[in-house]
Structure formats: C-alpha cells, structure tokens
Short mmCIF file of C-alpha atoms and ligand atoms in Angstrom, two decimals:
data_model
loop_
_atom_site.label_atom_id
_atom_site.label_comp_id
_atom_site.label_asym_id
_atom_site.label_seq_id
_atom_site.Cartn_x
_atom_site.Cartn_y
_atom_site.Cartn_z
CA UNK A 8 -42.09 88.43 -67.67
CA UNK A 9 -43.62 86.13 -64.96
CA UNK A 10 -47.10 86.90 -63.71
CA UNK A 11 -46.44 85.80 -59.95
CA UNK A 12 -43.51 85.69 -57.77
CA UNK A 13 -42.72 83.58 -54.57
CA UNK A 14 -40.27 84.39 -51.71
CA UNK A 15 -39.44 81.40 -49.64
CA UNK A 16 -39.05 78.06 -51.26
CA UNK A 17 -39.37 75.47 -48.40
CA UNK A 18 -42.08 73.08 -48.70
CA UNK A 19 -44.88 75.37 -48.37
CA UNK A 20 -43.49 77.84 -50.90
CA UNK A 21 -42.40 75.53 -53.41
CA UNK A 22 -45.53 73.52 -53.44
CA UNK A 23 -47.62 76.75 -53.82
CA UNK A 24 -45.39 77.83 -56.74
CA UNK A 25 -45.77 74.47 -58.36
CA UNK A 26 -49.59 74.77 -57.84
CA UNK A 27 -49.44 78.18 -59.59
CA UNK A 28 -47.40 76.66 -62.36
CA UNK A 29 -49.52 73.68 -62.70
CA UNK A 30 -52.68 76.01 -63.37
CA UNK A 31 -50.78 77.73 -66.36
CA UNK A 32 -49.37 80.93 -64.68
CA UNK A 33 -45.72 81.68 -64.93
CA UNK A 34 -43.91 82.18 -61.69
CA UNK A 35 -40.63 83.17 -60.32
CA UNK A 36 -39.19 81.70 -57.10
CA UNK A 37 -36.48 83.22 -54.90
CA UNK A 38 -34.96 82.27 -51.46
CA UNK A 39 -32.10 83.75 -49.39
CA UNK A 40 -31.42 80.04 -48.95
CA UNK A 41 -29.33 78.88 -52.15
CA UNK A 42 -30.10 75.30 -51.74
CA UNK A 43 -33.88 75.80 -51.77
CA UNK A 44 -33.50 77.72 -55.23
CA UNK A 45 -31.32 74.94 -56.46
CA UNK A 46 -34.05 72.24 -55.51
CA UNK A 47 -36.66 74.63 -57.18
CA UNK A 48 -34.50 74.89 -60.32
CA UNK A 49 -35.11 71.21 -61.08
CA UNK A 50 -38.57 72.05 -62.23
CA UNK A 51 -37.45 75.02 -64.48
CA UNK A 52 -39.21 75.66 -67.76
CA UNK A 53 -40.34 78.82 -69.68
CA UNK A 54 -43.12 79.28 -66.93
CA UNK A 55 -41.20 78.55 -63.93
CA UNK A 56 -37.98 80.55 -63.09
CA UNK A 57 -35.56 80.30 -60.17
CA UNK A 58 -33.84 83.45 -59.33
CA UNK A 59 -30.77 83.95 -57.30
CA UNK A 60 -30.93 87.62 -56.19
CA UNK A 61 -33.66 89.84 -54.91
CA UNK A 62 -32.92 92.04 -57.84
CA UNK A 63 -33.10 89.44 -60.37
CA UNK A 64 -36.47 88.12 -58.66
CA UNK A 65 -38.07 91.49 -58.67
CA UNK A 66 -37.10 92.28 -62.15
CA UNK A 67 -38.35 89.22 -63.51
CA UNK A 68 -42.03 89.95 -62.53
CA UNK A 69 -44.52 91.92 -64.73
CA UNK A 70 -46.19 95.01 -63.24
CA UNK A 71 -48.03 95.45 -60.93
CA UNK A 72 -45.97 92.80 -59.29
CA UNK A 73 -47.59 90.24 -57.53
CA UNK A 74 -45.28 88.54 -54.85
CA UNK A 75 -46.22 85.88 -52.20
CA UNK A 76 -43.96 85.86 -49.07
CA UNK A 77 -44.01 82.46 -47.81
CA UNK A 78 -41.52 82.43 -44.89
CA UNK A 79 -41.34 81.92 -41.08
CA UNK A 80 -43.65 84.43 -39.26
CA UNK A 81 -42.20 87.41 -37.23
CA UNK A 82 -38.87 89.20 -37.79
CA UNK A 83 -38.27 87.53 -41.07
CA UNK A 84 -41.24 89.13 -42.73
CA UNK A 85 -40.27 92.53 -41.53
CA UNK A 86 -36.81 92.04 -42.85
CA UNK A 87 -37.98 90.95 -46.11
CA UNK A 88 -40.29 93.95 -46.53
CA UNK A 89 -37.48 96.32 -45.81
CA UNK A 90 -35.25 94.64 -48.20
CA UNK A 91 -37.93 94.56 -51.06
CA UNK A 92 -39.31 98.25 -50.66
CA UNK A 93 -36.65 100.06 -52.38
CA UNK A 94 -36.77 97.57 -55.27
CA UNK A 95 -40.56 97.72 -55.72
CA UNK A 96 -42.89 100.37 -57.65
CA UNK A 97 -46.10 101.94 -56.28
CA UNK A 98 -48.93 99.62 -56.89
CA UNK A 99 -47.08 96.42 -56.54
CA UNK A 100 -48.83 93.91 -54.36
CA UNK A 101 -47.26 91.71 -51.60
CA UNK A 102 -48.97 88.86 -50.00
CA UNK A 103 -47.88 87.34 -46.68
CA UNK A 104 -48.98 83.69 -46.77
CA UNK A 105 -47.33 82.83 -43.36
CA UNK A 106 -48.92 82.40 -40.00
CA UNK A 107 -48.38 85.98 -39.07
CA UNK A 108 -50.06 87.56 -35.99
CA UNK A 109 -52.88 89.77 -37.17
CA UNK A 110 -51.43 92.71 -35.11
CA UNK A 111 -48.16 92.55 -37.18
CA UNK A 112 -50.34 92.42 -40.29
CA UNK A 113 -52.29 95.37 -39.31
CA UNK A 114 -49.13 97.31 -38.86
CA UNK A 115 -47.63 95.93 -42.06
CA UNK A 116 -50.66 96.73 -43.90
CA UNK A 117 -50.42 100.59 -43.01
CA UNK A 118 -46.53 100.71 -43.12
CA UNK A 119 -46.86 99.38 -46.76
CA UNK A 120 -49.89 101.65 -47.70
CA UNK A 121 -47.84 104.80 -46.77
CA UNK A 122 -45.29 103.68 -49.56
CA UNK A 123 -48.08 102.80 -52.20
CA UNK A 124 -47.63 99.10 -51.91
CA UNK A 125 -50.64 97.03 -51.38
CA UNK A 126 -50.28 94.53 -48.60
CA UNK A 127 -52.42 91.34 -48.44
CA UNK A 128 -52.11 89.24 -45.24
CA UNK A 129 -53.38 85.73 -46.43
CA UNK A 130 -54.20 82.85 -44.20
CA UNK A 131 -53.19 79.38 -45.92
CA UNK A 132 -54.30 76.13 -44.54
CA UNK A 133 -54.11 72.73 -45.61
CA UNK A 134 -50.34 71.81 -45.18
CA UNK A 135 -47.88 70.76 -47.57
CA UNK A 136 -50.33 68.71 -49.58
CA UNK A 137 -52.81 71.48 -49.69
CA UNK A 138 -50.27 73.82 -50.88
CA UNK A 139 -49.59 71.86 -53.92
CA UNK A 140 -53.22 70.43 -54.68
CA UNK A 141 -55.55 73.19 -53.29
CA UNK A 142 -55.20 75.13 -49.81
CA UNK A 143 -57.92 77.11 -48.21
CA UNK A 144 -56.96 80.72 -48.53
CA UNK A 145 -58.05 83.61 -46.40
CA UNK A 146 -56.74 86.95 -47.91
CA UNK A 147 -57.25 90.32 -46.19
CA UNK A 148 -56.14 93.78 -46.99
CA UNK A 149 -57.01 96.15 -49.95
CA UNK A 150 -59.94 94.74 -51.96
CA UNK A 151 -58.98 96.34 -55.38
CA UNK A 152 -55.49 94.77 -54.88
CA UNK A 153 -57.25 91.34 -53.95
CA UNK A 154 -59.17 91.71 -57.21
CA UNK A 155 -55.83 91.74 -59.28
CA UNK A 156 -54.47 88.34 -57.59
CA UNK A 157 -57.73 86.64 -57.28
CA UNK A 158 -57.68 84.94 -60.69
CA UNK A 159 -54.44 83.20 -59.74
CA UNK A 160 -55.61 82.67 -56.03
CA UNK A 161 -58.81 81.26 -57.29
CA UNK A 162 -57.04 78.84 -59.45
CA UNK A 163 -54.92 77.35 -56.95
CA UNK A 164 -57.40 77.21 -54.18
CA UNK A 165 -59.18 74.08 -52.94
CA UNK A 166 -62.49 73.69 -54.38
CA UNK A 167 -65.62 73.22 -52.12
CA UNK A 168 -67.85 70.16 -52.94
CA UNK A 169 -69.98 72.42 -55.16
CA UNK A 170 -66.92 73.56 -57.14
CA UNK A 171 -66.52 76.97 -55.72
CA UNK A 172 -62.92 77.91 -54.85
CA UNK A 173 -62.12 78.13 -51.20
CA UNK A 174 -61.05 81.65 -51.26
CA UNK A 175 -62.74 85.04 -51.12
CA UNK A 176 -61.98 88.52 -49.99
CA UNK A 177 -61.97 88.47 -46.22
CA UNK A 178 -61.66 92.13 -45.19
CA UNK A 179 -59.32 95.07 -44.62
CA UNK A 180 -56.08 95.05 -42.73
CA UNK A 181 -55.08 91.91 -40.82
CA UNK A 182 -58.60 90.41 -40.90
CA UNK A 183 -57.14 87.56 -43.14
CA UNK A 184 -54.75 86.66 -40.72
CA UNK A 185 -57.36 87.00 -37.96
CA UNK A 186 -59.65 84.52 -39.82
CA UNK A 187 -56.68 82.00 -39.99
CA UNK A 188 -56.02 82.56 -36.24
CA UNK A 189 -59.81 81.72 -35.44
CA UNK A 190 -59.45 78.56 -37.79
CA UNK A 191 -56.66 77.48 -35.87
CA UNK A 192 -58.29 77.98 -32.65
CA UNK A 193 -61.31 76.00 -33.89
CA UNK A 194 -58.80 73.56 -35.09
CA UNK A 195 -57.32 73.15 -31.42
CA UNK A 196 -60.76 72.87 -30.00
CA UNK A 197 -62.07 70.04 -32.31
CA UNK A 198 -58.75 68.20 -32.11
CA UNK A 199 -58.89 68.22 -28.44
CA UNK A 200 -62.59 66.98 -28.41
CA UNK A 201 -61.60 64.06 -30.71
CA UNK A 202 -58.86 63.09 -28.15
CA UNK A 203 -61.14 63.18 -25.24
CA UNK A 204 -63.61 61.06 -27.22
CA UNK A 205 -60.83 58.61 -28.04
CA UNK A 206 -59.86 58.50 -24.17
CA UNK A 207 -63.50 57.50 -23.30
CA UNK A 208 -63.60 54.93 -26.07
CA UNK A 209 -60.42 53.26 -25.18
CA UNK A 210 -60.74 53.57 -21.20
CA UNK A 211 -64.61 53.04 -20.66
CA UNK A 212 -65.70 51.17 -23.82
CA UNK A 213 -62.39 49.20 -23.88
CA UNK A 214 -61.86 49.57 -27.77
CA UNK A 215 -58.53 48.68 -29.39
CA UNK A 216 -56.90 51.20 -31.71
CA UNK A 217 -58.08 49.29 -34.78
CA UNK A 218 -61.84 49.12 -33.40
CA UNK A 219 -61.46 52.91 -32.77
CA UNK A 220 -60.10 53.44 -36.32
CA UNK A 221 -63.23 51.86 -37.70
CA UNK A 222 -65.36 53.83 -35.38
CA UNK A 223 -64.00 57.17 -36.65
CA UNK A 224 -63.94 55.97 -40.07
CA UNK A 225 -67.80 55.07 -39.79
CA UNK A 226 -68.52 58.45 -38.05
CA UNK A 227 -66.81 59.97 -41.10
CA UNK A 228 -69.46 58.73 -43.14
CA UNK A 229 -72.01 59.51 -40.38
CA UNK A 230 -72.59 62.56 -38.13
CA UNK A 231 -68.97 63.67 -37.91
CA UNK A 232 -67.97 63.95 -41.70
CA UNK A 233 -64.79 65.77 -41.45
CA UNK A 234 -61.05 65.69 -42.49
CA UNK A 235 -60.11 65.11 -38.60
CA UNK A 236 -62.44 62.07 -38.49
CA UNK A 237 -60.63 60.92 -41.68
CA UNK A 238 -57.14 61.30 -40.20
CA UNK A 239 -58.12 60.28 -36.76
CA UNK A 240 -58.90 56.86 -38.25
CA UNK A 241 -55.78 56.83 -40.11
CA UNK A 242 -53.62 57.78 -37.22
CA UNK A 243 -55.15 55.20 -34.94
CA UNK A 244 -54.64 52.18 -37.29
CA UNK A 245 -51.09 53.13 -38.30
CA UNK A 246 -48.55 50.38 -37.44
CA UNK A 247 -45.37 51.30 -35.74
CA UNK A 248 -41.96 50.55 -37.48
CA UNK A 249 -40.28 50.16 -34.31
CA UNK A 250 -42.40 47.67 -32.34
CA UNK A 251 -45.18 45.41 -33.06
CA UNK A 252 -47.68 47.82 -31.64
CA UNK A 253 -49.71 50.73 -33.34
CA UNK A 254 -47.70 53.91 -33.23
CA UNK A 255 -50.17 55.83 -31.42
CA UNK A 256 -49.49 53.81 -28.29
CA UNK A 257 -45.65 55.03 -28.46
CA UNK A 258 -46.37 58.77 -29.26
CA UNK A 259 -45.48 60.73 -26.20
CA UNK A 260 -48.69 62.17 -24.75
CA UNK A 261 -47.40 65.97 -24.67
CA UNK A 262 -49.13 68.08 -27.12
CA UNK A 263 -46.71 71.06 -28.68
CA UNK A 264 -48.03 74.05 -30.37
CA UNK A 265 -46.65 76.92 -32.27
CA UNK A 266 -49.08 79.30 -30.72
CA UNK A 267 -51.67 80.52 -33.14
CA UNK A 268 -54.53 78.77 -31.29
CA UNK A 269 -53.27 80.56 -28.08
CA UNK A 270 -53.32 83.93 -29.97
CA UNK A 271 -57.37 83.48 -30.48
CA UNK A 272 -57.51 83.17 -26.78
CA UNK A 273 -55.20 86.28 -26.13
CA UNK A 274 -57.74 88.30 -28.31
CA UNK A 275 -60.82 86.56 -26.82
CA UNK A 276 -59.57 87.96 -23.64
CA UNK A 277 -59.10 91.38 -25.03
CA UNK A 278 -62.67 91.24 -26.58
CA UNK A 279 -64.45 89.45 -23.79
CA UNK A 280 -65.56 86.45 -26.00
CA UNK A 281 -66.65 83.30 -24.16
CA UNK A 282 -64.67 80.69 -26.02
CA UNK A 283 -64.46 78.18 -23.47
CA UNK A 284 -63.93 75.25 -25.78
CA UNK A 285 -61.01 76.82 -27.49
CA UNK A 286 -59.65 78.17 -24.05
CA UNK A 287 -59.81 74.72 -22.58
CA UNK A 288 -58.23 73.13 -25.63
CA UNK A 289 -55.11 75.57 -25.45
CA UNK A 290 -54.92 74.80 -21.58
CA UNK A 291 -55.10 71.07 -22.11
CA UNK A 292 -51.92 71.00 -24.30
CA UNK A 293 -50.35 73.09 -21.28
CA UNK A 294 -51.71 70.40 -18.92
CA UNK A 295 -50.26 67.62 -21.13
CA UNK A 296 -46.72 69.12 -20.39
CA UNK A 297 -47.46 70.16 -16.71
CA UNK A 298 -49.04 67.10 -15.31
CA UNK A 299 -47.07 65.23 -12.68
CA UNK A 300 -47.83 61.84 -14.35
CA UNK A 301 -47.97 60.50 -10.63
CA UNK A 302 -51.10 58.22 -10.26
CA UNK A 303 -52.65 55.22 -11.42
CA UNK A 304 -54.25 54.53 -14.95
CA UNK A 305 -58.06 54.58 -15.01
CA UNK A 306 -59.58 51.15 -15.17
CA UNK A 307 -63.49 51.38 -15.58
CA UNK A 308 -65.17 48.57 -13.74
CA UNK A 309 -68.56 49.82 -14.24
CA UNK A 310 -71.27 49.20 -16.77
CA UNK A 311 -70.47 50.21 -20.58
CA UNK A 312 -73.88 51.67 -21.56
CA UNK A 313 -75.20 50.17 -24.82
CA UNK A 314 -75.85 53.36 -26.51
CA UNK A 315 -72.42 54.80 -25.65
CA UNK A 316 -70.84 54.64 -29.08
CA UNK A 317 -74.02 56.47 -30.72
CA UNK A 318 -73.76 59.09 -27.84
CA UNK A 319 -70.01 59.64 -28.54
CA UNK A 320 -70.73 60.32 -32.00
CA UNK A 321 -73.57 62.81 -31.17
CA UNK A 322 -71.24 64.35 -28.65
CA UNK A 323 -68.66 64.87 -31.08
CA UNK A 324 -70.99 66.30 -33.66
CA UNK A 325 -72.33 68.90 -31.15
CA UNK A 326 -68.93 69.67 -29.74
CA UNK A 327 -67.66 70.31 -33.16
CA UNK A 328 -70.49 72.75 -33.77
CA UNK A 329 -69.69 74.48 -30.52
CA UNK A 330 -66.17 74.96 -31.48
CA UNK A 331 -67.45 76.64 -34.81
CA UNK A 332 -69.92 78.56 -32.88
CA UNK A 333 -67.38 80.15 -30.46
CA UNK A 334 -65.05 80.94 -33.59
CA UNK A 335 -67.80 82.74 -35.48
CA UNK A 336 -68.90 84.51 -32.23
CA UNK A 337 -65.38 85.74 -31.90
CA UNK A 338 -65.40 86.72 -35.41
CA UNK A 339 -68.48 88.89 -35.07
CA UNK A 340 -67.05 90.48 -31.99
CA UNK A 341 -63.80 91.33 -33.54
CA UNK A 342 -65.87 92.77 -36.66
CA UNK A 343 -67.46 95.02 -34.28
CA UNK A 344 -64.44 95.87 -32.28
CA UNK A 345 -62.14 96.60 -35.28
CA UNK A 346 -64.69 97.76 -37.63
CA UNK A 347 -64.32 95.03 -40.20
CA UNK A 348 -67.13 94.10 -42.56
CA UNK A 349 -66.82 90.34 -42.34
CA UNK A 350 -68.66 88.04 -44.61
CA UNK A 351 -69.61 84.99 -42.55
CA UNK A 352 -71.00 82.74 -45.28
CA UNK A 353 -67.81 83.37 -47.40
CA UNK A 354 -65.69 82.48 -44.50
CA UNK A 355 -67.54 79.09 -43.79
CA UNK A 356 -67.43 78.57 -47.50
CA UNK A 357 -63.64 79.20 -47.57
CA UNK A 358 -63.20 76.40 -44.97
CA UNK A 359 -65.44 73.77 -47.01
CA UNK A 360 -62.27 72.33 -48.46
CA UNK A 361 -58.43 72.29 -48.48
CA UNK A 362 -58.05 73.18 -44.66
CA UNK A 363 -57.68 71.25 -41.57
CA UNK A 364 -61.19 72.07 -40.15
CA UNK A 365 -62.90 71.32 -43.31
CA UNK A 366 -66.27 69.37 -42.72
CA UNK A 367 -69.77 69.03 -44.07
CA UNK A 368 -71.17 70.95 -41.34
CA UNK A 369 -69.55 74.05 -42.63
CA UNK A 370 -72.03 74.04 -45.44
CA UNK A 371 -74.88 74.40 -42.78
CA UNK A 372 -72.99 77.22 -41.30
CA UNK A 373 -72.63 79.06 -44.58
CA UNK A 374 -76.46 78.39 -44.76
CA UNK A 375 -77.00 79.75 -41.30
CA UNK A 376 -75.55 83.05 -42.24
CA UNK A 377 -76.71 83.32 -45.74
CA UNK A 378 -78.63 86.31 -47.06
CA UNK A 379 -76.99 88.72 -44.54
CA UNK A 380 -78.61 87.15 -41.56
CA UNK A 381 -77.41 88.43 -38.28
CA UNK A 382 -76.72 85.93 -35.32
CA UNK A 383 -75.39 86.66 -31.97
CA UNK A 384 -74.98 82.95 -31.71
CA UNK A 385 -74.76 80.15 -34.25
CA UNK A 386 -77.24 78.06 -32.12
CA UNK A 387 -80.08 80.77 -32.90
CA UNK A 388 -80.29 79.28 -36.36
CA UNK A 389 -82.79 76.68 -36.68
CA UNK A 390 -80.58 74.02 -38.08
CA UNK A 391 -78.20 74.34 -35.14
CA UNK A 392 -80.90 74.96 -32.51
CA UNK A 393 -82.60 71.47 -33.53
CA UNK A 394 -79.14 69.78 -33.63
CA UNK A 395 -78.50 71.18 -29.93
CA UNK A 396 -81.79 69.86 -28.75
CA UNK A 397 -81.27 66.51 -30.40
CA UNK A 398 -77.86 65.86 -29.42
CA UNK A 399 -77.78 67.68 -25.76
CA UNK A 400 -78.85 64.36 -23.95
CA UNK A 401 -76.11 62.29 -25.59
CA UNK A 402 -73.55 65.04 -24.44
CA UNK A 403 -75.03 65.09 -20.91
CA UNK A 404 -74.84 61.41 -20.64
CA UNK A 405 -71.13 61.24 -21.75
CA UNK A 406 -70.10 63.95 -19.18
CA UNK A 407 -72.25 62.02 -16.37
CA UNK A 408 -70.07 58.76 -17.23
CA UNK A 409 -66.66 60.43 -17.56
CA UNK A 410 -67.49 62.34 -14.23
CA UNK A 411 -67.92 59.01 -12.60
CA UNK A 412 -65.05 57.34 -14.32
CA UNK A 413 -62.64 60.20 -13.41
CA UNK A 414 -61.66 60.88 -16.97
CA UNK A 415 -61.00 64.63 -17.66
CA UNK A 416 -63.00 65.95 -20.47
CA UNK A 417 -62.17 69.73 -20.39
CA UNK A 418 -63.47 70.75 -24.07
CA UNK A 419 -66.46 68.47 -24.04
CA UNK A 420 -67.44 69.65 -20.57
CA UNK A 421 -66.97 73.25 -21.62
CA UNK A 422 -69.05 72.61 -24.68
CA UNK A 423 -71.77 71.56 -22.46
CA UNK A 424 -71.58 74.47 -19.99
CA UNK A 425 -71.59 76.76 -23.05
CA UNK A 426 -74.59 75.23 -24.35
CA UNK A 427 -76.38 75.29 -20.93
CA UNK A 428 -75.39 79.17 -20.67
CA UNK A 429 -76.17 80.55 -24.02
CA UNK A 430 -79.87 80.69 -23.79
CA UNK A 431 -79.87 80.78 -19.92
CA UNK A 432 -81.85 83.86 -18.59
CA UNK A 433 -80.78 83.45 -15.05
CA UNK A 434 -77.06 83.06 -14.78
CA UNK A 435 -75.85 83.71 -11.27
CA UNK A 436 -73.87 86.76 -12.16
CA UNK A 437 -76.19 88.90 -9.98
CA UNK A 438 -74.42 87.45 -6.98
CA UNK A 439 -70.85 88.43 -8.42
CA UNK A 440 -72.17 91.95 -8.98
CA UNK A 441 -73.56 91.92 -5.28
CA UNK A 442 -69.95 90.75 -4.18
CA UNK A 443 -68.19 93.44 -6.17
CA UNK A 444 -70.43 96.08 -4.83
CA UNK A 445 -70.01 95.02 -1.09
CA UNK A 446 -66.28 94.79 -1.00
CA UNK A 447 -65.39 97.61 -3.69
CA UNK A 448 -68.54 99.70 -4.16
CA UNK A 449 -68.24 98.68 -7.91
CA UNK A 450 -72.00 99.44 -8.28
CA UNK A 451 -74.56 97.31 -10.06
CA UNK A 452 -77.62 97.45 -12.75
CA UNK A 453 -80.79 96.47 -11.59
CA UNK A 454 -83.37 94.16 -13.61
CA UNK A 455 -86.43 96.12 -12.78
CA UNK A 456 -85.44 99.82 -13.46
CA UNK A 457 -82.80 102.00 -15.03
CA UNK A 458 -79.58 103.29 -13.61
CA UNK A 459 -76.59 102.46 -11.82
CA UNK A 460 -76.91 101.47 -7.98
CA UNK A 461 -74.75 101.08 -5.13
CA UNK A 462 -76.16 99.48 -1.82
CA UNK A 463 -74.81 100.55 1.75
CA UNK A 464 -74.25 97.05 2.70
CA UNK A 465 -72.87 97.66 6.25
CA UNK A 466 -75.72 99.81 7.32
CA UNK A 467 -78.18 97.13 6.12
CA UNK A 468 -76.70 94.41 8.10
C1 6PG B 12 -53.28 74.64 -41.15
C2 6PG B 12 -52.68 74.54 -39.92
C3 6PG B 12 -51.31 74.82 -39.79
C4 6PG B 12 -50.42 74.10 -38.60
C5 6PG B 12 -50.73 74.85 -37.25
C6 6PG B 12 -50.36 74.06 -36.28
O1 6PG B 12 -54.23 75.34 -41.36
O2 6PG B 12 -52.52 74.33 -42.27
O3 6PG B 12 -53.47 75.24 -38.96
O4 6PG B 12 -51.26 76.18 -39.78
O5 6PG B 12 -51.29 72.90 -38.49
O6 6PG B 12 -49.74 75.87 -37.47
O7 6PG B 12 -50.43 74.65 -35.26
P1 6PG B 12 -49.69 74.06 -33.87
O8 6PG B 12 -48.12 73.51 -34.04
O9 6PG B 12 -49.66 75.32 -33.07
O10 6PG B 12 -50.44 72.96 -33.33
#
C-alpha cells in the first residue's frame, strides 16, 4: 500500500511525486492523460507506482488515503472530486495543490465535509524546480487532517535558511489558497517595481543590459536580497539565440497573466483594502496590452544624479516592503471578515524559501509579527518604521526624477503615496464627505462630537 497519491502528472504533479519519493515515502500517480502516466512509469520502483485507472489508483493507497490533486484549477477539480467521491472512504484526505480560487476552495471544503472527506486547499509556489526540490506550501482546511499529512509535506517543502520547513497549517476553509493568492499579488507588485527600476536604469542612467544585470546581482548581495533580484540579473544578461543581442531586447513588452494577482485585487475591493501597489501592478499588465504604442522613446538629456543607483536600490527595498505590507494588511482584513485565525509569523516563514517572493526581508516580517504582536500596518513595527524613514527620501528623489523624465512608475509612485498616507492624520476625505452630503444627503461624521450629521447646504448658501 502506498502512503501518498497524486492525481495529475504533468510537470508539477510529476515533480511533486518524485520529491515525495526522494524523501522515502511511497507514492502512486494517476492521470486521465495516459501518456503522462507512461512518462511517470519510467521512474517505477516498489515505492513509486504508476496507475492506469481511478480504481487502481484509489485501491493502491493506505487508509486514510492522502491524495494530492495537481491539475488545472476550475472545473477539472470539481469533475475530479465527483469521480473520486464514490471511491473514497470517510476520513480520507484530499489536497488541491492547484492555483484554485479561494471561493471555490471554501465551497469544496464544505461539500467534502458533508461527505466525511477532509479537504485541504494548498497553495504551492516555486514552479517546476520548486516542486522537485522544495516548494513553499500553504495548506488550509481541517487542522486534524493537516496533522496526518504534515510529515510528508514537511519533508518535501523548501527549508528556510534556519532549516525550518516552508509549510505550516494556515487556517480553515479556503485560507491556504487565499494566502497563495496574496503571495501572487505581492509577486505581481514586486515584479512590476523591478521593471520600473529597470526602466529608470536604462532610460535615465543609460545602463546596458549587462551593466544592469551586474547591478541587480549586486543588490541581491545588498539591500534587496531576493529571488527576484537573482533572476532579474539572469534574465538581463541572457544572450539571444536568434540575434547577437541579449534576449530581453527582443521580448515583446506585453505582460500576460493567469489571474491570481487579479483575484487579490477583486477581494481587496470587496474588503476595502488599500493595496495600491498590487492594484497598479495588475493595471500595468493591462496597460502593457492597451497602450497605443504611438509616441517617441524617452531620451533623458538631463543630469544623472550621482546617487541615482544607490537611491534606486533603497527605492526597491522600500517598494518591496510596501508590497509585503499591503499583502499582510489584506490578510488581516480577510481574517476579520472571514473569521479565520491566521498566523502571520508562520505565513512569513512559509515564504522564506522555495517561493517566488522569497527574500531575506521575510525574516524581518516574521519578527515583526512574533509573539502574537498585532499590527494594523507592518510599518508600525520599529524595524519597518526605521526602514521607511531611512529610505523615503530616496523614493521621493526617484519619483521626482521620473516625473521630470516622463517615465511612468505606477507601483513605485503608489508605494510613495501609500507611505505618505498611512500615518497621515489629515487626509482630505472630509471634502469628499462634504460633497457627498451636499449632493446626496449621504451624511457625515464629525471630528469634534459623536453622532451622524447632515447639513442643509442650500439654505446656508
Ligand atoms: C508560484 C507562482 C506561480 C505562477 C503564477 C504566474 O508561486 O509558483 O506564483 O503560481 O508564477 O501562476 O501567474 P501569472 O501567469 O498570472 O503571471
């Protein structure tokens, strides 16, 4: 009898199965796509079993069965659940490791619960390489069921620099997929911040791709120690196979998306969370497809400030902090709204290795939320407050320069506006309230006494 089963044997499923096997657990694999099973069968031994039917797969597993479903999100997951249900026993555990929408996971969690089946919605980050060698895992659902699969998940997960596995129980219902959605929104935000900094480096500082590659590699040893710095350096220096140039100069500048970052924005609108950097990053992908492409290239004739590179490094460090801060702000608003008990230090720790947004800053976030500390905003923590004070002048200078040069910086400007707003006691929303009350008698609260007020504006004119 095999200890673990995986349905879906395309690259992610196959690599996760091999990862489970490499850690000494026995695993069965099944796919409705026979060639995938044939490819998987090449690794067959007594602890790795290819199976060719639903029945053979389910019957090969020890009870309670532990089954990871690693297939395309959406309808295929529901179809798989419907096919599996009659073959399962009460107490079996199903894990959906796809990029499912948390609303679907909430629904499936309760549907499966009604049949006595434990359903775990699990975010998986790290792509193909991570799946094989150590992904970041974000499992949500029934905690008792999680404990039964924890030994396997802890074995296969990435290990943080201090050796702890990047997996821990996130919370009930669809909270695991919610956290993965937040991860992806942060991913969109930080990636867009990188591309804006790249734009300044090439258009204002006049750096070549190879220069920029060296700069990002340097920052990866400096203030922005992050996987995205590492891969940005790699992407920029990659030679093209079809021309003598670096490939970056021939990649069409239209950003695609599968939508998980967009989902974060949808729920932010529902919750009223001010995740401006992530919103601008989503919109920047839309703009990259919607721009008319008419107009001239920017050519900066002005002075290049001597501290520009240093300021860009600080800008990126602070911008990254804002993207994380907005992600955690949405998590805490979601926890309140959906009545989930989320463990913020564990979520930060989950992201310290294996995933796309891993960076050394996550350890500082873990520390900020340690010992049950409650923060309305990450920048209330001393470390991040000091970082903000230290780097804000650099961000302001960069935005001043890009404004003069006519270079759009939607996420970096959003980061600046966010920081200028979060501790601001006199945002001008009083005028909006006055206008609302004027044209629609929408009423307003006062800053000097309790109660709800309406002014008879016309009479007072
Ligand atoms: C991960 C990634 C992964 C993938 C996104 C890409 O953590 O491994 O987030 O899930 O990169 O789905 O999303 P877009 O296609 O929307 O950029």
